[in-house]
Coordinates of C-alpha atoms in Angstrom, one line a residue:
M1 CA 61.4 -150.9 -46.7
N2 CA 63.1 -148.0 -48.4
K3 CA 66.9 -148.4 -49.0
R4 CA 68.9 -145.2 -49.1
T5 CA 72.4 -145.5 -50.5
A6 CA 74.6 -143.0 -48.6
T7 CA 75.1 -140.0 -51.0
N8 CA 78.6 -139.1 -49.7
I9 CA 81.1 -139.0 -52.7
L10 CA 83.6 -139.8 -50.0
S11 CA 84.6 -143.1 -48.1
L12 CA 87.4 -143.9 -45.9
R13 CA 89.6 -146.8 -45.5
T14 CA 92.4 -147.0 -43.0
S15 CA 95.5 -149.0 -42.4
A16 CA 94.9 -149.4 -38.7
I17 CA 91.3 -149.8 -38.5
S18 CA 91.0 -151.0 -42.0
C19 CA 58.5 -154.4 -26.4
L20 CA 55.1 -155.4 -23.7
M21 CA 58.5 -154.8 -22.7
A22 CA 60.4 -156.2 -19.8
L23 CA 63.6 -154.4 -19.1
S24 CA 66.9 -154.9 -17.3
L25 CA 69.0 -151.9 -16.1
G26 CA 72.5 -151.2 -17.3
N27 CA 75.0 -149.6 -15.2
S28 CA 75.5 -145.7 -15.3
F29 CA 78.0 -143.0 -14.8
A30 CA 77.2 -139.4 -14.1
Q31 CA 76.8 -137.2 -17.2
G32 CA 77.6 -140.3 -19.2
I33 CA 75.5 -142.9 -21.3
T34 CA 72.9 -145.3 -19.7
F35 CA 71.0 -148.2 -21.4
Q36 CA 68.2 -150.7 -20.6
T37 CA 67.7 -153.8 -22.6
D38 CA 64.7 -155.8 -23.7
A39 CA 64.5 -159.0 -21.5
S40 CA 63.0 -161.0 -24.3
T41 CA 65.2 -159.9 -27.2
G42 CA 68.3 -158.8 -25.6
A43 CA 68.2 -155.5 -27.6
I44 CA 68.8 -152.1 -26.2
A45 CA 65.3 -150.6 -25.6
Q46 CA 66.5 -147.4 -24.0
L47 CA 69.4 -145.2 -24.6
A48 CA 69.8 -142.1 -22.4
I49 CA 72.4 -139.6 -20.8
D50 CA 72.5 -139.7 -17.0
N51 CA 71.0 -136.6 -15.2
D52 CA 69.2 -135.5 -18.5
A53 CA 66.6 -133.2 -17.2
Q54 CA 64.2 -134.2 -20.3
K55 CA 64.8 -138.1 -19.6
M56 CA 65.0 -138.4 -23.5
N57 CA 65.3 -141.9 -24.9
W58 CA 67.6 -141.6 -27.9
V59 CA 66.2 -144.8 -29.6
L60 CA 62.7 -145.8 -30.7
T61 CA 60.6 -147.9 -28.4
P62 CA 60.5 -151.2 -29.7
D63 CA 57.2 -152.3 -28.1
G64 CA 54.7 -150.8 -30.6
K65 CA 53.6 -148.1 -28.2
Q66 CA 55.4 -145.1 -29.7
Y67 CA 54.8 -146.3 -33.4
K68 CA 52.7 -149.6 -33.9
W69 CA 55.0 -150.5 -36.6
V70 CA 58.1 -150.4 -34.5
T71 CA 58.0 -153.7 -32.7
G72 CA 60.6 -155.8 -30.9
K73 CA 62.3 -157.1 -34.3
Y74 CA 63.6 -153.6 -34.5
G75 CA 65.6 -153.4 -31.2
W76 CA 69.0 -152.0 -31.3
G77 CA 71.5 -154.5 -32.2
L78 CA 69.0 -156.9 -33.9
G79 CA 69.4 -157.4 -37.7
F80 CA 69.0 -159.4 -40.7
M81 CA 71.2 -161.0 -43.5
T82 CA 71.1 -163.2 -46.6
V83 CA 73.4 -166.2 -46.3
N84 CA 73.8 -168.2 -49.4
G85 CA 70.7 -166.8 -50.9
Q86 CA 68.7 -167.5 -47.7
K87 CA 67.2 -164.4 -45.9
L88 CA 67.7 -164.7 -42.1
E89 CA 67.0 -162.5 -39.0
W90 CA 68.2 -162.5 -35.4
Q91 CA 65.6 -161.5 -33.1
T92 CA 65.5 -163.9 -30.0
P93 CA 68.5 -165.0 -28.1
I94 CA 69.4 -168.6 -27.9
S95 CA 71.2 -167.9 -24.7
Q96 CA 71.2 -164.8 -22.1
K97 CA 73.6 -166.2 -19.6
G98 CA 75.6 -162.9 -19.4
E99 CA 75.4 -161.2 -22.8
P100 CA 72.9 -162.3 -25.4
V101 CA 73.9 -164.8 -28.2
Y102 CA 71.9 -165.3 -31.3
Q103 CA 71.7 -167.8 -34.2
A104 CA 70.9 -167.2 -37.8
G105 CA 71.3 -170.3 -39.9
D106 CA 75.0 -171.1 -39.4
I107 CA 75.9 -167.6 -38.3
R108 CA 76.1 -167.2 -34.5
I109 CA 76.2 -163.6 -33.2
S110 CA 77.7 -163.0 -29.9
V111 CA 77.2 -159.5 -28.2
N112 CA 79.4 -157.9 -25.5
R113 CA 78.4 -154.5 -24.1
T114 CA 80.6 -152.7 -21.5
L115 CA 80.2 -149.3 -19.8
K116 CA 83.6 -147.5 -19.1
N117 CA 84.0 -143.9 -18.0
G118 CA 80.3 -143.2 -19.0
E119 CA 80.8 -144.4 -22.7
L120 CA 79.2 -147.7 -24.0
F121 CA 81.3 -150.0 -25.9
E122 CA 79.6 -152.7 -28.1
E123 CA 81.0 -155.6 -30.0
Y124 CA 79.1 -157.8 -32.4
T125 CA 81.1 -161.0 -33.4
F126 CA 79.5 -163.0 -36.4
K127 CA 81.0 -166.7 -36.5
N128 CA 80.3 -169.2 -38.9
T129 CA 79.6 -172.4 -37.1
G130 CA 78.8 -174.4 -40.3
K131 CA 81.0 -176.6 -42.2
T132 CA 81.1 -174.6 -45.4
A133 CA 81.7 -171.1 -46.4
A134 CA 78.8 -168.7 -46.1
Q135 CA 78.3 -166.0 -48.7
I136 CA 76.9 -163.1 -46.6
S137 CA 75.0 -160.3 -48.4
D138 CA 72.3 -157.7 -47.8
W139 CA 73.1 -157.6 -44.0
G140 CA 72.5 -155.0 -41.3
M141 CA 72.0 -154.1 -37.8
Y142 CA 69.3 -151.8 -36.6
T143 CA 70.4 -148.5 -34.7
P144 CA 66.9 -147.0 -34.5
W145 CA 67.6 -143.3 -33.6
N146 CA 64.7 -141.4 -32.4
D147 CA 64.5 -139.1 -35.3
N148 CA 61.0 -138.4 -35.9
Y149 CA 58.4 -135.5 -35.6
P150 CA 55.1 -136.1 -33.5
D151 CA 54.6 -132.6 -32.4
A152 CA 56.6 -129.4 -31.7
A153 CA 56.7 -129.7 -27.9
T154 CA 58.1 -133.3 -28.1
C155 CA 60.5 -132.6 -30.9
M156 CA 62.2 -129.9 -28.9
T157 CA 62.9 -132.0 -25.9
N158 CA 62.8 -135.7 -26.8
R159 CA 63.7 -136.2 -30.5
C160 CA 67.0 -136.0 -32.2
N161 CA 68.4 -135.4 -35.8
A162 CA 70.7 -138.4 -36.6
H163 CA 73.6 -137.3 -39.1
I164 CA 75.0 -140.6 -40.4
W165 CA 78.3 -141.0 -42.0
A166 CA 78.4 -144.5 -43.5
G167 CA 82.3 -144.1 -44.3
D168 CA 83.3 -147.8 -44.2
N169 CA 86.1 -148.1 -41.6
A170 CA 85.5 -144.7 -40.4
A171 CA 81.7 -144.6 -40.0
Y172 CA 80.0 -142.6 -37.4
T173 CA 76.6 -141.1 -36.3
C174 CA 76.3 -137.8 -34.6
A175 CA 72.9 -137.5 -33.0
I176 CA 71.9 -133.9 -32.1
R177 CA 68.7 -133.1 -29.8
M178 CA 66.4 -131.2 -31.9
G179 CA 65.8 -128.6 -29.3
A180 CA 68.2 -126.8 -26.9
N181 CA 66.9 -128.3 -23.6
G182 CA 69.4 -130.6 -22.2
I183 CA 71.4 -130.9 -19.2
L184 CA 71.7 -127.7 -17.2
T185 CA 75.3 -126.9 -16.1
E186 CA 76.3 -126.1 -12.4
K187 CA 76.5 -122.3 -13.4
A188 CA 73.1 -122.6 -14.8
K189 CA 71.5 -124.4 -11.9
N190 CA 72.9 -121.7 -9.5
K191 CA 71.5 -118.9 -11.6
K192 CA 68.1 -120.5 -12.6
E193 CA 65.8 -118.6 -10.1
K194 CA 67.5 -115.4 -10.9
D195 CA 67.6 -115.4 -14.7
K196 CA 64.9 -117.0 -16.6
N197 CA 66.7 -116.4 -20.0
I198 CA 69.6 -118.7 -18.9
T199 CA 71.6 -120.7 -21.5
I200 CA 70.7 -124.6 -21.3
E201 CA 73.7 -126.8 -22.3
G202 CA 72.6 -129.2 -24.8
S203 CA 73.8 -132.9 -24.2
N204 CA 73.7 -135.3 -27.2
V205 CA 74.7 -138.8 -28.3
G206 CA 77.3 -140.0 -30.9
L207 CA 78.3 -143.3 -32.1
M208 CA 81.9 -144.1 -33.6
L209 CA 82.9 -147.4 -35.3
T210 CA 86.1 -148.7 -33.8
Q211 CA 86.4 -152.0 -35.7
G212 CA 85.0 -153.5 -38.9
S213 CA 83.3 -151.7 -41.7
L214 CA 79.7 -149.8 -42.1
P215 CA 79.6 -148.8 -45.9
D216 CA 75.9 -148.0 -46.1
Y217 CA 72.6 -147.6 -44.2
E218 CA 69.0 -148.2 -44.7
E219 CA 65.6 -146.7 -43.4
W220 CA 62.9 -149.4 -42.8
E221 CA 59.2 -148.7 -42.3
R222 CA 59.2 -145.4 -44.1
K223 CA 56.1 -145.1 -46.3
K224 CA 53.1 -142.9 -46.4
E225 CA 50.9 -144.9 -44.1
N226 CA 53.6 -144.6 -41.5
A227 CA 53.4 -140.9 -40.7
N228 CA 54.7 -139.9 -43.9
S229 CA 57.8 -137.6 -43.8
N230 CA 57.3 -137.1 -40.0
F231 CA 58.9 -140.6 -39.5
R232 CA 62.4 -141.0 -40.5
G233 CA 62.3 -144.6 -40.5
V234 CA 64.0 -147.5 -38.6
I235 CA 67.7 -147.0 -39.3
A236 CA 69.8 -149.9 -39.9
M237 CA 73.6 -149.7 -40.5
D238 CA 74.8 -152.1 -43.5
L239 CA 77.9 -154.3 -43.4
P240 CA 79.9 -155.3 -46.3
D241 CA 79.2 -158.4 -48.5
M242 CA 81.7 -161.1 -47.7
T243 CA 82.4 -164.8 -47.7
L244 CA 82.9 -166.2 -44.1
K245 CA 84.9 -169.4 -44.3
A246 CA 83.9 -172.2 -41.8
G247 CA 84.9 -171.5 -38.2
K248 CA 85.9 -167.8 -39.1
S249 CA 84.5 -164.7 -37.4
Y250 CA 83.9 -161.1 -38.3
T251 CA 83.3 -158.4 -35.6
I252 CA 81.8 -154.9 -35.8
A253 CA 82.5 -152.6 -32.7
W254 CA 81.6 -149.1 -31.8
K255 CA 81.4 -146.8 -29.0
V256 CA 78.3 -144.5 -27.9
F257 CA 79.2 -141.4 -25.9
E258 CA 77.6 -138.1 -24.9
H259 CA 78.8 -134.9 -26.4
K260 CA 77.9 -131.2 -26.3
G261 CA 77.3 -130.6 -30.2
K262 CA 78.8 -131.0 -33.3
E263 CA 82.2 -129.4 -32.9
D264 CA 82.6 -131.2 -29.4
F265 CA 81.5 -134.6 -31.3
Y266 CA 84.2 -134.1 -34.0
Q267 CA 86.8 -133.2 -31.1
K268 CA 85.9 -136.5 -29.3
L269 CA 85.8 -138.4 -32.4
L270 CA 89.5 -137.4 -33.4
A271 CA 90.8 -137.8 -29.6
A272 CA 89.5 -141.5 -29.7
G273 CA 91.5 -142.0 -33.0
G274 CA 88.7 -141.3 -35.6
A275 CA 89.1 -139.7 -38.9
I276 CA 86.9 -137.0 -40.6
A277 CA 86.7 -136.5 -44.4
Q278 CA 85.0 -133.2 -45.8
S279 CA 84.8 -131.3 -48.9
D280 CA 83.3 -127.8 -49.5
K281 CA 80.3 -129.5 -51.3
Y282 CA 79.1 -132.8 -52.5
V283 CA 77.8 -132.0 -55.8
Y284 CA 80.0 -130.7 -58.6
Q285 CA 79.8 -129.5 -62.2
Q286 CA 81.7 -131.3 -64.7
G287 CA 85.0 -130.0 -65.2
E288 CA 85.3 -128.5 -61.5
E289 CA 88.2 -129.3 -59.2
V290 CA 87.1 -131.6 -56.2
K291 CA 89.1 -131.4 -53.1
I292 CA 88.6 -133.7 -50.1
Y293 CA 90.5 -132.9 -46.7
L294 CA 91.2 -135.8 -44.3
E295 CA 91.5 -134.7 -40.6
K296 CA 93.0 -137.1 -38.1
N297 CA 95.4 -136.9 -35.2
K298 CA 99.1 -137.9 -36.1
L299 CA 98.3 -138.0 -39.8
K300 CA 101.6 -138.7 -41.5
S301 CA 100.7 -139.7 -45.1
L302 CA 97.8 -139.9 -47.3
S303 CA 97.0 -141.6 -50.8
A304 CA 93.7 -141.9 -52.5
T305 CA 91.7 -143.8 -55.3
I306 CA 88.6 -142.8 -57.3
T307 CA 86.1 -145.3 -58.5
G308 CA 82.9 -144.6 -60.7
K309 CA 79.6 -145.9 -59.6
D310 CA 76.1 -145.9 -61.2
M311 CA 73.9 -143.7 -59.0
R312 CA 70.8 -145.9 -59.9
N313 CA 72.1 -149.4 -58.9
G314 CA 75.6 -148.7 -57.3
K315 CA 77.4 -150.9 -60.0
I316 CA 81.0 -150.0 -60.9
T317 CA 81.4 -148.0 -64.1
S318 CA 85.2 -147.5 -63.9
E319 CA 87.7 -149.4 -61.8
P320 CA 89.7 -147.7 -58.9
K321 CA 92.5 -145.3 -60.0
A322 CA 94.9 -143.3 -58.2
I323 CA 94.4 -139.5 -57.7
K324 CA 96.6 -136.8 -56.5
T325 CA 97.2 -135.9 -52.9
G326 CA 98.5 -132.8 -51.3
K327 CA 99.1 -130.7 -48.1
D328 CA 98.4 -127.1 -47.4
A329 CA 97.7 -125.0 -44.3
K330 CA 94.3 -126.8 -43.7
G331 CA 95.9 -130.3 -43.8
Y332 CA 96.1 -133.3 -46.2
Y333 CA 93.9 -133.5 -49.0
A334 CA 93.1 -135.6 -52.4
Y335 CA 91.9 -133.8 -55.4
F336 CA 90.8 -134.5 -59.0
K337 CA 88.9 -132.8 -61.8
A338 CA 85.2 -133.9 -62.1
E339 CA 85.2 -135.4 -65.7
E340 CA 83.0 -138.3 -65.5
L341 CA 79.3 -137.9 -64.8
G342 CA 77.5 -139.7 -62.0
E343 CA 78.6 -140.9 -58.4
Q344 CA 82.4 -141.1 -57.6
R345 CA 83.6 -143.0 -54.7
I346 CA 86.8 -141.9 -53.0
D347 CA 88.8 -144.1 -50.9
L348 CA 91.3 -142.4 -48.5
I349 CA 94.2 -144.5 -47.2
Y350 CA 96.4 -143.0 -44.5
N351 CA 99.5 -143.8 -42.6

C-alpha cells in the first residue's frame, strides 16, 4: 500500500458541518445515479448514470476480473481500522436484512443507502458496542473510483479522473470522464443523423460529504507489478483518529450525484450547502503572500488559523495561530506571509 497525504495546503472546518459476483439492483432515476451491490459483501460493485450511452461503471469491479488484485475486500463502502492497537477490517455483513451491518471488533458499522431525485445518499454509522472506550486510528473507507489506463479506446469512454479534495468537513470528489462521450442531449439526438460532428454532452459523477470528516486519502495496490503508473490504485478516504466511548457513535454521510463538468459540479456543491477553498497556487516561495478564498452560499463571516506540519511524517511543527482575513470583490479570504518552510495547514471557520 502506498499512502498519499493530501498535498493541499488548505483544509476546512465549519460550524454547521463541523466479486464471482452476485448483484442486487438499486432503484434508478432518469439521468441520475444508479447502483448495484454485491450480494456477498453488501458493497457497491457498480455505480452508473442512468441512460449513459457508454454504460460506464464508475467504480473498479471488485471481483478480480478487471484487475486480479482488486477483489471483494475493496468494494465501495468496505474498509479498515485500528482499534486499541488491533488491525481490523469489515468485509462481510453480519446482517443483510435491509441494509448491511458489519462488525469489526467492538465497532458495529451500519449502512443506509437512499436514492432521492436521482442522487444517492449514503450514511455509515460506527458504534462502539463494547464496554470500554475505543481508540480508533488509521482507518478508512474504500471509494474505488475507476481511475486507470488500460488502453486509449477504453479510457475515452469508460474511465475517469477522480479529483479528490480531502478537506475535513468539506471534503468532496469530482470524478470526470476521461473522454467526451457521455449522454447525448435531446438536441444532439435529433441532429445525430444530419451532423457527424455533433457535440456530445459529458455526464460525470461527484461525491460531497454532508456529515463527519475526511481529512486524508490513501491509494492501495499501487505498485510496479500492478500495472505501474497505469493504475491509480484503490482509493480509500481516511477518517479522523478519535476516542469513541462505549455506546457512542460516529457517522460519515455523503451524497453521490451526476454533473456535467467541473463548473457544474461546483455549482451543485454550493447549492447543496458545500464550501470551496481555492488559492492561486499551492506551493509558495518563502516571503510570498498567501491568499485563500472561501466560496459558500450565504457566507457571512470567516476566521482562520495556520498550523505548521512536517511534510515527511505529518507531525505538528508549530501550534495553530490566528491569521488575518478580509473581503474583496471576489469574496472572503484568509491571508498570511509564507515565512516557515514546509507544509502549512489552514483551517477556515465560517459563520
